[in-house]
Amino acid sequence: GDGGFDFSKGKGEGTRCDFRVTLRQGGDVNCTLNFGKDVQAGIAREQKAMALQKDPDRVEIDTGPLRLAFCTGERWLENASLEGREMLAENGAPQASVDFIRSANYPVGTTHPDGKPDPGPVKIEKVEIEENGPLRTVLRLEGKAICAEPARVIMRAEVYRGRSYIRLFHTVEFTQNDPRAAFVRRVGLRLPLALDAGNLQATAGGAKGAISLAPSSKFGLRQTSHVSYEAWRAADKGPYREIVESGHASRGWMDVSDHNFGLAVVQKNMWQEAPKELVFNRAESSFEIGLWPESSPLMDVRRYSNYPHQGQGESASTPEEPGKSAWIESHYKNGPFVGVSRTHESLLYFHAPKTSPGEIDAVASDFQSQPLVYAGWPWYASAGVTYPQPDPTDEKFTQLNANLDRAADWWMFHQKCWGWYGFWDYGDVRHRFRSGYGRVFPPDTLAKLLALPPGQMAKESPDKLPQI
């Protein structure tokens, strides 16, 4: 078996699906899946489950090289040992947080806001095993940030037999009732490490590969936007940052190690979902993962205006007083920010000492560009998972399929051209249709308009024509 894992052969005949797996490097891998009620899957010869839940508040996991202990409380990753050596240090600081500042008047984009700090250390209240196979285990942790309006936090830790990394999914569900009064200052994770401060080595993933960082009191990789990153270190003298390298899109990883072990953190889509920052604090020997870093301005999700925009179909039902908007009060009351959530994916790669930066960069690249499984259009059409459309290889519909390709190309071009990236925007560009931005005609009406002689179309009254 590949990777040291052996499986018995599957049995029975059923529905056959041929597909291919596209890898980051190398050619495609052709695969076949047989499934159905008469098919029995192959069984891994190693049947021992990796996770053990001794009591409701604690789960232990053994992947082989990596032993982990998850529990409730603020220190939810209680232990992590690689080949028998403990990697986490005792530290009273919480391992996750959703911190706020409460301010009555925050100037947009400022980095030194006035207001009352409202820290939110995350306390995990529930730990449960969602999947416990011989090769993969998934653990679910749920808790709350202990602040005035406690945000809900859900994390899933995914581990694999024979591997020394944790694939960590972090979801925060915001619960602040009025985003004009409570602003997110920081969302992130913090892992205290049992590293030898006198033997530190540090590297980070820049646009062209690994960057060597001379250890100092603090150092890190900061992605401020989709076109700007900085690999930095604290100056040896003075409260300043020294920029080691700057560029556009970083590779989204940083590694610290000593003569015993190392930890590399890879942040998925770091440049696309900026702002993000990976920081090592030498005084506390802690690795900090800034999903919304403190070095950025506050997270500002206020509406851009306190008054309605009639061009977008918004209207005020009552007269507005000068300097005061009853409409905006109704807007926040009836469309609250409560329940809005955001999920991030990180990779915690615990590794042996002297692991080369090139190897870490390869692991990070595989994580950033994961395998793509493609079964072919006929299969998706027969399964009914897409809208009705002919096979792209059907010559009778060459022009139709070419137009679909052009639409996808248009979208990808404008995503890059206009910078449709960021914490909220990446993959979620919204636009309001059917009101405020022109008219939508049914196909037969549009065909009649297009058939008119030049100049005649402008004389038609659109309001008198059928619209969708």
Coordinates of N, CA and C in Angstrom, one line a residue, residues 300-458:
D300 N -14.4 46.9 10.5 CA -15.5 47.9 10.4 C -16.5 47.4 9.4
V301 N -17.7 47.0 10.0 CA -18.8 46.5 9.1 C -20.0 47.4 9.2
R302 N -19.7 48.6 9.5 CA -20.8 49.6 9.5 C -21.3 49.9 8.0
R303 N -22.5 50.2 7.8 CA -23.0 50.6 6.5 C -22.2 51.9 6.1
Y304 N -22.0 52.0 4.8 CA -21.2 53.2 4.3 C -21.9 54.5 4.5
S305 N -23.2 54.5 4.7 CA -23.9 55.7 4.8 C -25.1 55.5 5.8
N306 N -25.4 56.6 6.5 CA -26.6 56.6 7.4 C -27.9 56.9 6.7
Y307 N -27.8 57.1 5.4 CA -29.0 57.4 4.7 C -29.3 56.5 3.6
P308 N -30.5 56.3 3.2 CA -30.9 55.3 2.1 C -30.3 55.7 0.8
H309 N -30.1 54.7 -0.1 CA -29.7 54.9 -1.5 C -30.8 54.5 -2.4
Q310 N -31.5 55.5 -2.9 CA -32.7 55.2 -3.7 C -32.4 54.4 -5.0
G311 N -31.2 54.6 -5.5 CA -30.8 53.9 -6.7 C -30.7 52.4 -6.5
Q312 N -30.6 52.0 -5.2 CA -30.5 50.6 -4.9 C -31.8 50.0 -4.4
G313 N -32.9 50.8 -4.6 CA -34.2 50.4 -4.1 C -34.5 50.6 -2.7
E314 N -33.7 51.4 -2.0 CA -33.9 51.8 -0.6 C -34.6 53.1 -0.5
S315 N -35.6 53.2 0.4 CA -36.3 54.4 0.6 C -36.7 54.6 2.0
A316 N -36.8 55.8 2.5 CA -37.1 56.1 3.9 C -38.7 56.3 3.9
S317 N -39.3 55.6 4.9 CA -40.7 55.7 5.0 C -41.2 56.9 5.8
T318 N -40.3 57.5 6.5 CA -40.7 58.7 7.3 C -39.7 59.9 7.0
P319 N -40.1 61.1 7.1 CA -39.2 62.2 6.8 C -37.9 62.2 7.7
E320 N -36.8 62.5 7.1 CA -35.6 62.4 7.9 C -35.3 63.8 8.5
E321 N -34.9 63.8 9.7 CA -34.5 65.1 10.4 C -33.1 65.4 10.0
P322 N -32.7 66.7 9.9 CA -31.3 67.0 9.6 C -30.3 66.4 10.6
G323 N -29.4 65.7 10.1 CA -28.3 65.2 10.9 C -28.8 63.9 11.6
K324 N -30.0 63.4 11.4 CA -30.4 62.2 12.0 C -31.2 61.3 11.1
S325 N -31.0 60.0 11.1 CA -31.7 59.1 10.2 C -32.4 58.0 10.9
A326 N -33.8 58.1 10.9 CA -34.6 57.0 11.4 C -34.4 55.7 10.6
W327 N -34.1 55.9 9.3 CA -34.0 54.8 8.5 C -32.8 53.9 8.9
I328 N -31.7 54.5 9.3 CA -30.5 53.7 9.7 C -30.8 52.9 11.0
E329 N -31.5 53.4 11.9 CA -31.9 52.7 13.1 C -32.7 51.5 12.7
S330 N -33.6 51.6 11.8 CA -34.4 50.5 11.3 C -33.6 49.5 10.6
H331 N -32.6 50.0 9.8 CA -31.7 49.1 9.1 C -30.9 48.2 10.0
Y332 N -30.3 48.7 11.1 CA -29.6 47.9 12.0 C -30.4 47.0 12.9
K333 N -31.6 47.5 13.1 CA -32.6 46.7 14.0 C -33.1 45.5 13.2
N334 N -33.5 45.7 11.9 CA -34.2 44.7 11.2 C -33.2 43.8 10.3
G335 N -32.0 44.3 10.2 CA -31.0 43.5 9.5 C -29.7 43.4 10.3
P336 N -29.8 42.7 11.5 CA -28.7 42.7 12.4 C -27.5 41.9 11.9
F337 N -26.3 42.3 12.5 CA -25.1 41.6 12.2 C -25.0 40.3 12.9
V338 N -25.8 40.1 13.9 CA -25.8 38.8 14.7 C -26.0 37.6 13.8
G339 N -25.1 36.6 13.9 CA -25.2 35.4 13.1 C -24.3 35.3 11.9
V340 N -23.7 36.5 11.6 CA -22.7 36.5 10.5 C -21.5 35.7 10.9
S341 N -21.0 34.8 10.1 CA -19.8 34.0 10.5 C -18.8 34.0 9.4
R342 N -17.6 33.5 9.9 CA -16.4 33.5 8.9 C -15.6 32.3 9.3
T343 N -15.2 31.5 8.3 CA -14.4 30.3 8.6 C -13.0 30.4 7.9
H344 N -12.0 30.0 8.6 CA -10.6 30.0 8.1 C -10.0 28.6 8.3
E345 N -9.0 28.3 7.4 CA -8.4 27.0 7.5 C -6.9 27.2 7.6
S346 N -6.3 26.5 8.6 CA -4.8 26.6 8.9 C -4.2 25.2 8.9
L347 N -2.9 25.1 8.7 CA -2.2 23.9 8.8 C -1.1 24.1 9.9
L348 N -1.1 23.2 10.9 CA -0.1 23.2 12.0 C 0.8 22.0 11.7
Y349 N 2.0 22.3 11.2 CA 2.9 21.2 10.8 C 4.0 21.1 11.8
F350 N 3.9 20.1 12.7 CA 5.0 19.9 13.7 C 6.0 19.0 13.0
H351 N 7.3 19.4 13.0 CA 8.3 18.6 12.3 C 9.6 18.5 13.0
A352 N 10.4 17.6 12.6 CA 11.7 17.3 13.2 C 12.7 18.5 13.0
P353 N 13.7 18.6 13.8 CA 14.7 19.7 13.6 C 15.4 19.5 12.2
K354 N 15.9 20.6 11.7 CA 16.7 20.6 10.5 C 15.8 20.2 9.3
T355 N 14.5 20.3 9.4 CA 13.7 20.2 8.2 C 13.9 21.4 7.3
S356 N 14.2 21.2 6.1 CA 14.7 22.2 5.2 C 13.5 23.2 4.8
P357 N 13.8 24.5 4.6 CA 12.8 25.4 4.2 C 12.1 25.0 2.9
G358 N 12.9 24.3 2.0 CA 12.3 23.8 0.8 C 11.2 22.8 1.0
E359 N 11.4 21.9 2.0 CA 10.4 20.9 2.3 C 9.2 21.5 2.9
I360 N 9.4 22.5 3.8 CA 8.2 23.2 4.4 C 7.5 24.0 3.3
D361 N 8.2 24.6 2.4 CA 7.5 25.3 1.3 C 6.7 24.4 0.4
A362 N 7.2 23.2 0.2 CA 6.5 22.2 -0.6 C 5.2 21.8 0.1
V363 N 5.3 21.5 1.4 CA 4.1 21.2 2.1 C 3.1 22.3 2.1
A364 N 3.6 23.5 2.2 CA 2.7 24.7 2.2 C 2.0 24.8 0.8
S365 N 2.8 24.6 -0.3 CA 2.3 24.7 -1.6 C 1.2 23.6 -1.9
D366 N 1.4 22.4 -1.4 CA 0.4 21.4 -1.6 C -0.9 21.8 -0.8
F367 N -0.7 22.4 0.4 CA -1.9 22.8 1.2 C -2.6 23.9 0.5
Q368 N -1.9 24.9 -0.1 CA -2.5 26.0 -0.8 C -3.2 25.6 -2.1
S369 N -2.7 24.6 -2.7 CA -3.2 24.1 -4.0 C -3.5 22.6 -3.9
Q370 N -4.7 22.3 -3.4 CA -5.0 20.9 -3.1 C -5.5 20.2 -4.3
P371 N -5.4 18.8 -4.4 CA -5.8 18.1 -5.5 C -7.3 18.4 -6.0
L372 N -7.5 18.4 -7.3 CA -8.8 18.7 -7.8 C -9.3 17.4 -8.5
V373 N -10.5 17.0 -8.0 CA -11.2 15.8 -8.6 C -12.2 16.2 -9.6
Y374 N -12.1 15.6 -10.8 CA -13.0 15.9 -11.9 C -13.5 14.6 -12.5
A375 N -14.8 14.5 -12.5 CA -15.5 13.3 -13.0 C -16.0 13.4 -14.5
G376 N -15.9 14.6 -15.0 CA -16.4 14.8 -16.4 C -17.9 15.3 -16.4
W377 N -18.2 16.2 -17.4 CA -19.5 16.8 -17.4 C -20.6 15.8 -17.5
P378 N -20.6 14.8 -18.3 CA -21.7 13.9 -18.4 C -22.1 13.3 -17.1
W379 N -21.1 13.0 -16.2 CA -21.4 12.5 -14.9 C -22.2 13.5 -14.1
Y380 N -21.7 14.7 -14.0 CA -22.4 15.7 -13.2 C -23.8 16.0 -13.7
A381 N -23.9 16.0 -15.0 CA -25.3 16.2 -15.6 C -26.2 15.1 -15.2
S382 N -25.8 13.8 -15.3 CA -26.6 12.7 -15.0 C -27.0 12.7 -13.5
A383 N -26.1 13.1 -12.7 CA -26.3 13.1 -11.2 C -27.2 14.3 -10.8
G384 N -27.4 15.3 -11.7 CA -28.3 16.4 -11.4 C -27.8 17.4 -10.4
V385 N -26.5 17.5 -10.3 CA -25.9 18.5 -9.4 C -25.6 19.8 -10.0
T386 N -25.9 20.0 -11.3 CA -25.7 21.2 -12.0 C -27.0 21.5 -12.8
Y387 N -27.1 22.8 -13.3 CA -28.3 23.1 -14.1 C -28.2 22.4 -15.4
P388 N -29.3 22.2 -16.1 CA -29.3 21.5 -17.4 C -28.4 22.2 -18.4
Q389 N -27.5 21.5 -19.0 CA -26.6 22.1 -20.0 C -26.0 20.9 -20.8
P390 N -25.8 21.2 -22.1 CA -25.2 20.1 -22.9 C -23.7 19.8 -22.6
D391 N -23.2 18.7 -23.0 CA -21.8 18.3 -22.8 C -20.9 19.4 -23.5
P392 N -20.0 19.9 -22.8 CA -19.1 20.9 -23.4 C -18.4 20.4 -24.7
T393 N -18.3 19.1 -24.8 CA -17.6 18.5 -26.0 C -18.5 18.3 -27.1
D394 N -19.8 18.6 -27.0 CA -20.8 18.4 -28.0 C -20.6 19.5 -29.1
E395 N -20.3 19.1 -30.3 CA -20.1 20.1 -31.3 C -21.3 20.9 -31.7
K396 N -22.5 20.4 -31.5 CA -23.7 21.2 -31.8 C -23.9 22.4 -30.9
F397 N -23.2 22.5 -29.8 CA -23.4 23.6 -28.9 C -22.0 24.3 -28.6
T398 N -21.2 24.4 -29.7 CA -19.9 25.0 -29.6 C -20.0 26.4 -29.1
Q399 N -20.9 27.2 -29.7 CA -21.0 28.6 -29.4 C -21.5 28.8 -28.0
L400 N -22.5 28.0 -27.6 CA -23.1 28.2 -26.3 C -22.0 27.9 -25.2
N401 N -21.3 26.9 -25.4 CA -20.3 26.5 -24.4 C -19.1 27.5 -24.4
A402 N -18.8 28.1 -25.6 CA -17.8 29.1 -25.7 C -18.2 30.4 -24.9
N403 N -19.5 30.7 -24.9 CA -20.0 31.8 -24.2 C -19.9 31.6 -22.7
L404 N -20.2 30.4 -22.3 CA -20.0 30.1 -20.8 C -18.6 30.3 -20.4
D405 N -17.7 29.8 -21.3 CA -16.2 30.0 -20.9 C -15.9 31.5 -20.9
R406 N -16.5 32.3 -21.8 CA -16.2 33.7 -21.7 C -16.7 34.3 -20.5
A407 N -17.9 33.9 -20.0 CA -18.4 34.4 -18.8 C -17.5 34.1 -17.6
A408 N -17.0 32.9 -17.5 CA -16.1 32.5 -16.5 C -14.8 33.3 -16.6
D409 N -14.3 33.5 -17.8 CA -13.1 34.3 -18.0 C -13.3 35.8 -17.6
W410 N -14.5 36.3 -17.9 CA -14.8 37.7 -17.5 C -14.8 37.8 -16.0
W411 N -15.3 36.8 -15.3 CA -15.4 36.9 -13.8 C -14.0 36.8 -13.3
M412 N -13.1 35.9 -13.7 CA -11.8 35.8 -13.2 C -11.0 37.0 -13.5
F413 N -11.1 37.6 -14.7 CA -10.4 38.8 -15.1 C -10.7 39.9 -14.2
H414 N -12.0 40.1 -13.9 CA -12.4 41.3 -13.1 C -12.1 41.0 -11.6
Q415 N -12.1 39.8 -11.2 CA -11.7 39.5 -9.8 C -10.2 40.0 -9.6
K416 N -9.4 39.8 -10.5 CA -8.0 40.2 -10.4 C -7.9 41.7 -10.7
C417 N -8.6 42.2 -11.7 CA -8.5 43.6 -12.1 C -9.0 44.5 -11.0
W418 N -10.1 44.2 -10.3 CA -10.7 45.1 -9.3 C -10.3 44.7 -7.9
G419 N -9.6 43.6 -7.7 CA -9.2 43.2 -6.4 C -10.3 42.7 -5.6
W420 N -11.1 41.7 -6.1 CA -12.2 41.1 -5.4 C -11.6 40.1 -4.4
Y421 N -10.9 40.6 -3.5 CA -10.3 39.7 -2.5 C -10.5 40.4 -1.1
G422 N -10.1 39.7 -0.1 CA -10.2 40.3 1.3 C -10.9 39.3 2.2
F423 N -10.9 39.7 3.5 CA -11.5 39.0 4.6 C -13.0 38.6 4.3
W424 N -13.8 39.5 3.8 CA -15.2 39.2 3.5 C -15.4 39.0 2.0
D425 N -14.7 39.6 1.1 CA -15.0 39.7 -0.3 C -14.6 38.5 -1.1
Y426 N -13.5 37.8 -0.7 CA -12.9 36.8 -1.6 C -14.0 35.7 -1.8
G427 N -14.3 35.5 -3.1 CA -15.3 34.4 -3.4 C -16.7 34.8 -3.2
D428 N -17.0 36.1 -2.8 CA -18.4 36.4 -2.5 C -18.7 37.9 -3.0
V429 N -18.6 38.1 -4.3 CA -18.9 39.4 -4.8 C -20.4 39.5 -5.1
R430 N -21.0 40.5 -4.5 CA -22.5 40.6 -4.6 C -22.8 41.8 -5.5
H431 N -24.0 41.7 -6.0 CA -24.5 42.8 -6.9 C -26.1 42.7 -6.8
R432 N -26.7 43.9 -6.8 CA -28.1 43.9 -6.8 C -28.7 44.0 -8.2
F433 N -29.6 43.1 -8.5 CA -30.2 43.0 -9.9 C -31.6 43.4 -9.8
R434 N -32.1 43.8 -11.0 CA -33.6 44.1 -11.2 C -34.1 45.4 -10.6
S435 N -33.3 46.1 -9.9 CA -33.7 47.4 -9.4 C -32.6 48.3 -9.2
G436 N -32.7 49.5 -9.8 CA -31.6 50.5 -9.6 C -30.5 50.4 -10.7
Y437 N -30.4 49.3 -11.4 CA -29.3 49.1 -12.4 C -29.9 48.7 -13.8
G438 N -30.9 49.4 -14.3 CA -31.4 49.1 -15.6 C -32.6 48.1 -15.5
R439 N -32.9 47.6 -16.7 CA -34.1 46.8 -16.8 C -33.7 45.4 -17.3
V440 N -34.6 44.4 -17.0 CA -34.3 43.0 -17.5 C -35.5 42.6 -18.4
F441 N -35.3 42.4 -19.7 CA -36.4 42.0 -20.6 C -36.4 40.5 -20.8
P442 N -37.6 40.0 -21.1 CA -37.7 38.6 -21.5 C -37.0 38.4 -22.9
P443 N -36.6 37.2 -23.2 CA -35.9 36.9 -24.5 C -36.6 37.4 -25.7
D444 N -37.9 37.2 -25.8 CA -38.6 37.6 -27.1 C -38.7 39.1 -27.2
T445 N -38.8 39.9 -26.1 CA -38.8 41.3 -26.2 C -37.4 41.8 -26.6
L446 N -36.4 41.2 -26.0 CA -35.0 41.6 -26.3 C -34.7 41.3 -27.7
A447 N -35.2 40.2 -28.3 CA -35.0 39.9 -29.7 C -35.6 40.9 -30.6
K448 N -36.8 41.4 -30.3 CA -37.5 42.4 -31.1 C -36.7 43.7 -31.0
L449 N -36.2 44.1 -29.9 CA -35.5 45.3 -29.7 C -34.2 45.3 -30.6
L450 N -33.5 44.2 -30.5 CA -32.2 44.0 -31.2 C -32.4 44.0 -32.7
A451 N -33.7 43.6 -33.2 CA -33.9 43.6 -34.6 C -34.3 44.9 -35.2
L452 N -34.5 46.0 -34.4 CA -34.9 47.3 -34.9 C -33.7 47.9 -35.6
P453 N -34.0 48.8 -36.5 CA -32.9 49.5 -37.2 C -32.2 50.4 -36.3
P454 N -30.9 50.7 -36.6 CA -30.1 51.6 -35.8 C -30.9 52.9 -35.5
G455 N -30.9 53.4 -34.3 CA -31.5 54.6 -33.9 C -33.0 54.5 -33.5
Q456 N -33.6 53.4 -34.0 CA -35.0 53.2 -33.7 C -35.2 52.7 -32.2
M457 N -34.2 51.9 -31.8 CA -34.3 51.3 -30.4 C -34.4 52.4 -29.4
A458 N -33.6 53.5 -29.6 CA -33.6 54.6 -28.6 C -35.0 55.3 -28.5

